[in-house]
Short mmCIF file of C-alpha atoms and ligand atoms in Angstrom, two decimals:
data_model
loop_
_atom_site.label_atom_id
_atom_site.label_comp_id
_atom_site.label_asym_id
_atom_site.label_seq_id
_atom_site.Cartn_x
_atom_site.Cartn_y
_atom_site.Cartn_z
CA MET A 28 0.00 0.00 0.00
CA LEU A 29 1.28 3.45 -0.92
CA SER A 30 1.11 6.27 1.60
CA LYS A 31 -1.65 8.79 0.97
CA GLU A 32 0.93 11.45 -0.01
CA ILE A 33 2.57 9.24 -2.63
CA GLN A 34 -0.80 8.07 -3.97
CA LEU A 35 -1.74 11.73 -4.53
CA GLU A 36 1.51 12.34 -6.44
CA VAL A 37 0.83 9.27 -8.61
CA ASN A 38 -2.74 10.45 -9.25
CA LYS A 39 -1.35 13.79 -10.49
CA GLY A 40 1.28 12.10 -12.64
CA ALA A 41 4.09 13.74 -10.63
CA MET A 42 5.31 10.25 -9.67
CA LEU A 43 4.90 7.17 -11.88
CA PRO A 44 5.44 3.43 -11.23
CA LEU A 45 8.67 2.97 -13.15
CA MET A 46 9.43 -0.59 -14.25
CA GLU A 47 12.60 -0.01 -16.28
CA GLU A 48 14.43 2.49 -18.48
CA PHE A 49 16.87 1.57 -21.24
CA TYR A 50 18.64 3.07 -24.21
CA THR A 51 18.17 0.93 -27.31
CA ILE A 52 17.03 0.89 -30.92
CA GLN A 53 13.30 1.28 -31.61
CA GLY A 54 12.49 -2.20 -32.87
CA GLU A 55 8.97 -1.74 -34.23
CA GLY A 56 6.84 0.39 -36.50
CA ASN A 57 7.64 3.59 -38.36
CA HIS A 58 10.78 4.50 -36.37
CA THR A 59 12.34 1.03 -36.54
CA GLY A 60 16.12 1.21 -36.48
CA THR A 61 16.45 4.55 -34.71
CA ALA A 62 18.05 5.10 -31.30
CA ALA A 63 15.69 5.97 -28.44
CA TYR A 64 15.54 5.96 -24.65
CA PHE A 65 12.67 3.76 -23.45
CA ILE A 66 10.73 4.50 -20.27
CA ARG A 67 8.53 1.55 -19.25
CA ILE A 68 5.78 2.46 -16.81
CA GLY A 69 4.03 -0.31 -14.87
CA GLY A 70 0.29 -0.89 -14.73
CA CYS A 71 -1.99 -2.42 -17.36
CA ASP A 72 -5.44 -4.04 -17.06
CA VAL A 73 -5.99 -4.84 -20.75
CA GLY A 74 -4.86 -8.46 -20.33
CA CYS A 75 -3.58 -9.54 -23.78
CA HIS A 76 -2.89 -13.29 -23.42
CA TRP A 77 0.26 -13.00 -25.59
CA CYS A 78 1.63 -9.85 -23.92
CA ASP A 79 5.45 -9.94 -23.89
CA VAL A 80 5.76 -7.86 -20.67
CA LYS A 81 3.25 -9.40 -18.26
CA GLU A 82 5.61 -8.39 -15.39
CA SER A 83 4.50 -4.83 -16.08
CA TRP A 84 0.81 -5.40 -15.34
CA ASN A 85 0.79 -5.00 -11.55
CA ALA A 86 1.68 -1.36 -10.86
CA GLU A 87 2.26 -2.11 -7.18
CA LEU A 88 5.40 -4.07 -8.07
CA HIS A 89 7.05 -0.95 -9.56
CA PRO A 90 8.29 1.90 -7.39
CA PRO A 91 6.54 5.26 -7.65
CA THR A 92 9.32 7.43 -9.10
CA PRO A 93 9.42 11.24 -9.32
CA ILE A 94 9.18 12.31 -12.96
CA GLU A 95 12.18 14.66 -12.42
CA ASN A 96 14.36 11.56 -11.85
CA ILE A 97 13.01 9.86 -14.97
CA VAL A 98 13.66 12.95 -17.09
CA ALA A 99 17.17 13.49 -15.62
CA ASN A 100 18.14 9.99 -16.82
CA ALA A 101 16.51 10.34 -20.24
CA VAL A 102 18.36 13.54 -21.20
CA LYS A 103 21.72 11.80 -20.78
CA TYR A 104 21.13 9.40 -23.65
CA ALA A 105 19.09 10.39 -26.64
CA ASP A 106 17.04 13.10 -28.28
CA THR A 107 14.06 10.75 -28.58
CA VAL A 108 12.20 9.12 -25.72
CA VAL A 109 9.65 6.31 -26.11
CA VAL A 110 7.16 6.04 -23.25
CA THR A 111 5.72 2.52 -23.01
CA GLY A 112 4.49 0.05 -20.42
CA GLY A 113 2.35 -1.49 -19.21
CA GLU A 114 -0.26 0.89 -20.49
CA PRO A 115 1.09 4.43 -20.08
CA LEU A 116 -2.32 6.05 -20.55
CA THR A 117 -3.42 4.39 -17.30
CA TRP A 118 -1.70 7.48 -15.82
CA ASP A 119 -1.86 11.21 -16.44
CA MET A 120 1.03 11.82 -18.84
CA SER A 121 0.73 15.65 -18.85
CA LEU A 122 3.47 16.45 -16.31
CA LEU A 123 5.93 13.86 -17.64
CA THR A 124 5.61 15.04 -21.25
CA SER A 125 5.85 18.74 -20.35
CA LYS A 126 9.04 18.07 -18.32
CA LEU A 127 10.53 16.08 -21.21
CA LYS A 128 9.66 18.95 -23.59
CA GLU A 129 11.51 21.46 -21.37
CA HIS A 130 14.60 19.53 -22.48
CA LYS A 131 13.57 19.64 -26.15
CA LEU A 132 13.28 15.86 -26.37
CA LYS A 133 11.11 14.21 -29.03
CA ILE A 134 8.47 12.19 -27.20
CA HIS A 135 6.84 9.07 -28.57
CA ILE A 136 4.25 6.81 -26.93
CA GLU A 137 3.37 3.14 -27.40
CA THR A 138 -0.25 2.69 -26.33
CA SER A 139 -3.26 0.42 -26.64
CA GLY A 140 -5.39 3.57 -26.45
CA ALA A 141 -7.56 1.92 -23.79
CA TYR A 142 -7.67 5.17 -21.79
CA PRO A 143 -8.17 8.76 -22.94
CA LEU A 144 -5.17 10.58 -24.34
CA SER A 145 -3.17 12.64 -21.86
CA GLY A 146 0.15 14.39 -22.46
CA THR A 147 1.58 16.08 -25.56
CA TRP A 148 3.30 13.80 -28.06
CA ASP A 149 5.45 14.05 -31.17
CA TRP A 150 4.46 10.52 -32.21
CA ILE A 151 1.62 8.27 -31.10
CA CYS A 152 1.77 4.57 -31.93
CA LEU A 153 -1.66 3.02 -31.34
CA SER A 154 -1.77 -0.77 -31.01
CA PRO A 155 -5.46 -1.51 -30.42
CA LYS A 156 -6.66 -4.52 -28.46
CA LYS A 157 -9.99 -6.36 -28.81
CA ASN A 158 -10.40 -6.79 -25.03
CA LYS A 159 -10.48 -3.04 -24.42
CA LEU A 160 -10.95 -0.93 -27.54
CA PRO A 161 -9.26 2.47 -27.95
CA THR A 162 -10.90 5.70 -26.86
CA GLN A 163 -11.88 8.18 -29.58
CA THR A 164 -9.17 10.72 -28.65
CA VAL A 165 -6.46 8.19 -29.42
CA TYR A 166 -8.00 7.17 -32.78
CA ASP A 167 -8.13 10.89 -33.63
CA HIS A 168 -4.48 11.63 -32.78
CA ALA A 169 -2.62 8.40 -33.65
CA ASP A 170 0.31 8.79 -36.08
CA GLU A 171 0.60 5.06 -36.64
CA LEU A 172 -1.74 2.11 -36.19
CA LYS A 173 0.12 -1.12 -35.39
CA VAL A 174 -2.11 -4.19 -35.26
CA ILE A 175 -0.72 -7.44 -33.83
CA ILE A 176 -1.58 -10.50 -35.91
CA PHE A 177 -1.98 -13.61 -33.75
CA ASN A 178 -4.51 -15.41 -35.97
CA LYS A 179 -6.36 -14.97 -39.27
CA HIS A 180 -9.26 -13.14 -37.66
CA ASP A 181 -6.87 -10.35 -36.72
CA PHE A 182 -6.78 -9.19 -40.37
CA ILE A 183 -10.50 -8.42 -40.09
CA PHE A 184 -9.91 -6.63 -36.79
CA ALA A 185 -7.07 -4.66 -38.45
CA GLU A 186 -9.40 -3.38 -41.19
CA GLU A 187 -12.05 -2.44 -38.60
CA GLN A 188 -9.45 -0.46 -36.67
CA ALA A 189 -8.08 1.19 -39.85
CA ALA A 190 -11.62 2.46 -40.53
CA LYS A 191 -11.73 4.12 -37.11
CA VAL A 192 -8.30 5.76 -36.98
CA ASN A 193 -7.71 9.21 -38.53
CA SER A 194 -6.90 9.11 -42.26
CA ASN A 195 -3.26 10.29 -41.85
CA ALA A 196 -2.20 7.37 -39.66
CA LEU A 197 0.37 4.97 -41.14
CA LEU A 198 -0.83 1.35 -41.08
CA PHE A 199 1.29 -1.57 -39.83
CA LEU A 200 0.72 -5.29 -39.32
CA GLN A 201 3.05 -6.97 -36.82
CA PRO A 202 3.22 -10.73 -36.19
CA GLU A 203 2.65 -11.89 -32.63
CA TRP A 204 6.09 -13.18 -31.61
CA SER A 205 5.20 -16.74 -30.52
CA ASN A 206 3.13 -17.30 -33.68
CA LYS A 207 5.38 -15.51 -36.16
CA GLU A 208 6.36 -18.60 -38.19
CA ASP A 209 2.70 -19.08 -39.13
CA MET A 210 1.59 -15.45 -39.32
CA THR A 211 4.52 -13.68 -41.03
CA PRO A 212 3.92 -15.37 -44.43
CA LEU A 213 0.22 -14.44 -44.23
CA ILE A 214 1.16 -10.83 -43.41
CA VAL A 215 3.55 -10.72 -46.39
CA ASP A 216 0.77 -11.92 -48.75
CA TYR A 217 -1.74 -9.55 -47.18
CA VAL A 218 0.48 -6.48 -47.57
CA MET A 219 1.21 -7.34 -51.23
CA LYS A 220 -2.54 -7.56 -51.88
CA ASN A 221 -3.36 -4.54 -49.67
CA PRO A 222 -0.42 -2.15 -50.01
CA LYS A 223 -1.87 0.55 -47.78
CA TRP A 224 -0.45 -1.68 -44.99
CA ARG A 225 3.25 -2.07 -44.10
CA VAL A 226 5.00 -4.96 -42.33
CA SER A 227 6.38 -4.30 -38.83
CA LEU A 228 8.65 -6.86 -37.17
CA GLN A 229 9.97 -6.88 -33.59
CA THR A 230 13.49 -6.39 -34.92
CA HIS A 231 15.01 -5.91 -31.43
CA LYS A 232 14.15 -9.55 -30.67
CA TYR A 233 15.99 -10.73 -33.81
CA LEU A 234 18.94 -8.49 -32.79
CA ASN A 235 18.87 -9.75 -29.18
CA ILE A 236 18.76 -6.27 -27.72
CA PRO A 237 16.27 -4.87 -25.17
C1 LIG B 20 4.12 -4.26 -24.39
S1 LIG B 20 3.17 -3.09 -25.26
C2 LIG B 20 3.14 -1.67 -24.15
C3 LIG B 20 2.36 -0.51 -24.68
C4 LIG B 20 0.83 -0.67 -24.71
N1 LIG B 20 0.31 -1.34 -23.59
C5 LIG B 20 0.41 -1.35 -26.00
O1 LIG B 20 -0.02 -2.51 -25.94
O2 LIG B 20 0.52 -0.71 -27.04
C6 LIG B 20 4.30 -2.52 -26.56
C7 LIG B 20 4.03 -3.05 -27.95
O3 LIG B 20 4.33 -4.42 -27.99
C8 LIG B 20 3.31 -5.10 -28.71
N2 LIG B 20 3.37 -6.50 -28.28
C9 LIG B 20 3.19 -6.95 -27.02
N3 LIG B 20 3.34 -8.29 -26.96
C10 LIG B 20 3.63 -8.69 -28.22
C11 LIG B 20 3.89 -9.96 -28.83
N4 LIG B 20 3.86 -11.10 -28.11
N5 LIG B 20 4.17 -10.00 -30.15
C12 LIG B 20 4.17 -8.86 -30.89
N6 LIG B 20 3.93 -7.63 -30.39
C13 LIG B 20 3.66 -7.55 -29.07
C14 LIG B 20 2.07 -4.33 -28.31
O4 LIG B 20 0.97 -4.55 -29.17
C15 LIG B 20 2.57 -2.91 -28.39
O5 LIG B 20 2.53 -2.45 -29.71
N1 LIG B 21 13.80 -2.19 -28.89
C1 LIG B 21 12.51 -2.14 -28.51
N2 LIG B 21 11.62 -1.54 -29.32
C2 LIG B 21 10.34 -1.47 -28.87
N3 LIG B 21 9.29 -0.87 -29.48
C3 LIG B 21 8.21 -0.95 -28.68
C4 LIG B 21 8.57 -1.64 -27.51
C5 LIG B 21 7.68 -1.74 -26.35
O1 LIG B 21 7.79 -2.69 -25.56
O2 LIG B 21 6.84 -0.85 -26.21
C6 LIG B 21 9.91 -1.98 -27.64
C7 LIG B 21 10.87 -2.67 -26.82
O3 LIG B 21 10.59 -3.25 -25.75
N4 LIG B 21 12.15 -2.71 -27.31
S1 LIG B 22 -2.15 -3.57 -23.62
FE1 LIG B 22 0.06 -3.67 -23.96
S2 LIG B 22 1.00 -3.99 -21.91
FE2 LIG B 22 -1.21 -4.32 -21.70
S3 LIG B 22 -1.43 -6.55 -21.88
FE3 LIG B 22 -1.71 -5.71 -23.96
S4 LIG B 22 0.34 -5.69 -24.91
FE4 LIG B 22 0.61 -6.00 -22.70
MG1 LIG B 23 8.51 -4.60 -26.13
#
């Protein structure tokens, strides 16, 4: 149990349950291959059965950390920060993103969109989930839509989500990692037949980097 004072700071977004921070190469989506500092914030109740960071789900396992400390680390490494989780929009991202902007960092988010958009972002990657569909604000502001393909039905879900996202969003299909041998060939065929989509791979896993 957090003390009342700390809980209030977390509610404001002045402290956040930090799981890990690491400097690496963005492995997925439009910015694949580019250096970025990742900030992984704990807490997610979406419950994807194939989630590759289930350790992030329980926010209580991750220490409430002042955003000043998070920002002080980020500025040492890169000019681009990727905020991920867990589900970062569980929390109010306004204070974190305004502090990062004071240091002129480019700020990207990886989100399921399950909660309303908070914070100010240079790039929003929306990866929608069937269990808890995105809120309208995230569909409206997403820069890229990245749908995970675990089975054939997910192509139908991908088209439904593409119809909901704003018309400027870039469209990506990404194989679910444990099923990639079966799904990647289907994605390749699909993108050749439907070239508005692009292939996204989790390249950091092939490179054995975080
Ligand atoms: C771990 S999530 C954290 C951010 C946010 N909760 C979300 O789902 O977008 C980061 C990205 O990894 C993707 N992802 C998670 N598990 C995956 C898996 N097993 N295979 C492929 N992509 C996965 C998510 O869809 C999301 O795009
Ligand atoms: N290298 C690398 N790229 C990523 N892109 C999105 C990630 C995430 O977990 O949000 C991720 C990650 O965990 N590692
Ligand atoms: S929404 Fe993201 S963090 Fe949450 S369970 Fe799904 S993939 Fe994992
Ligand atoms: Mg990841």
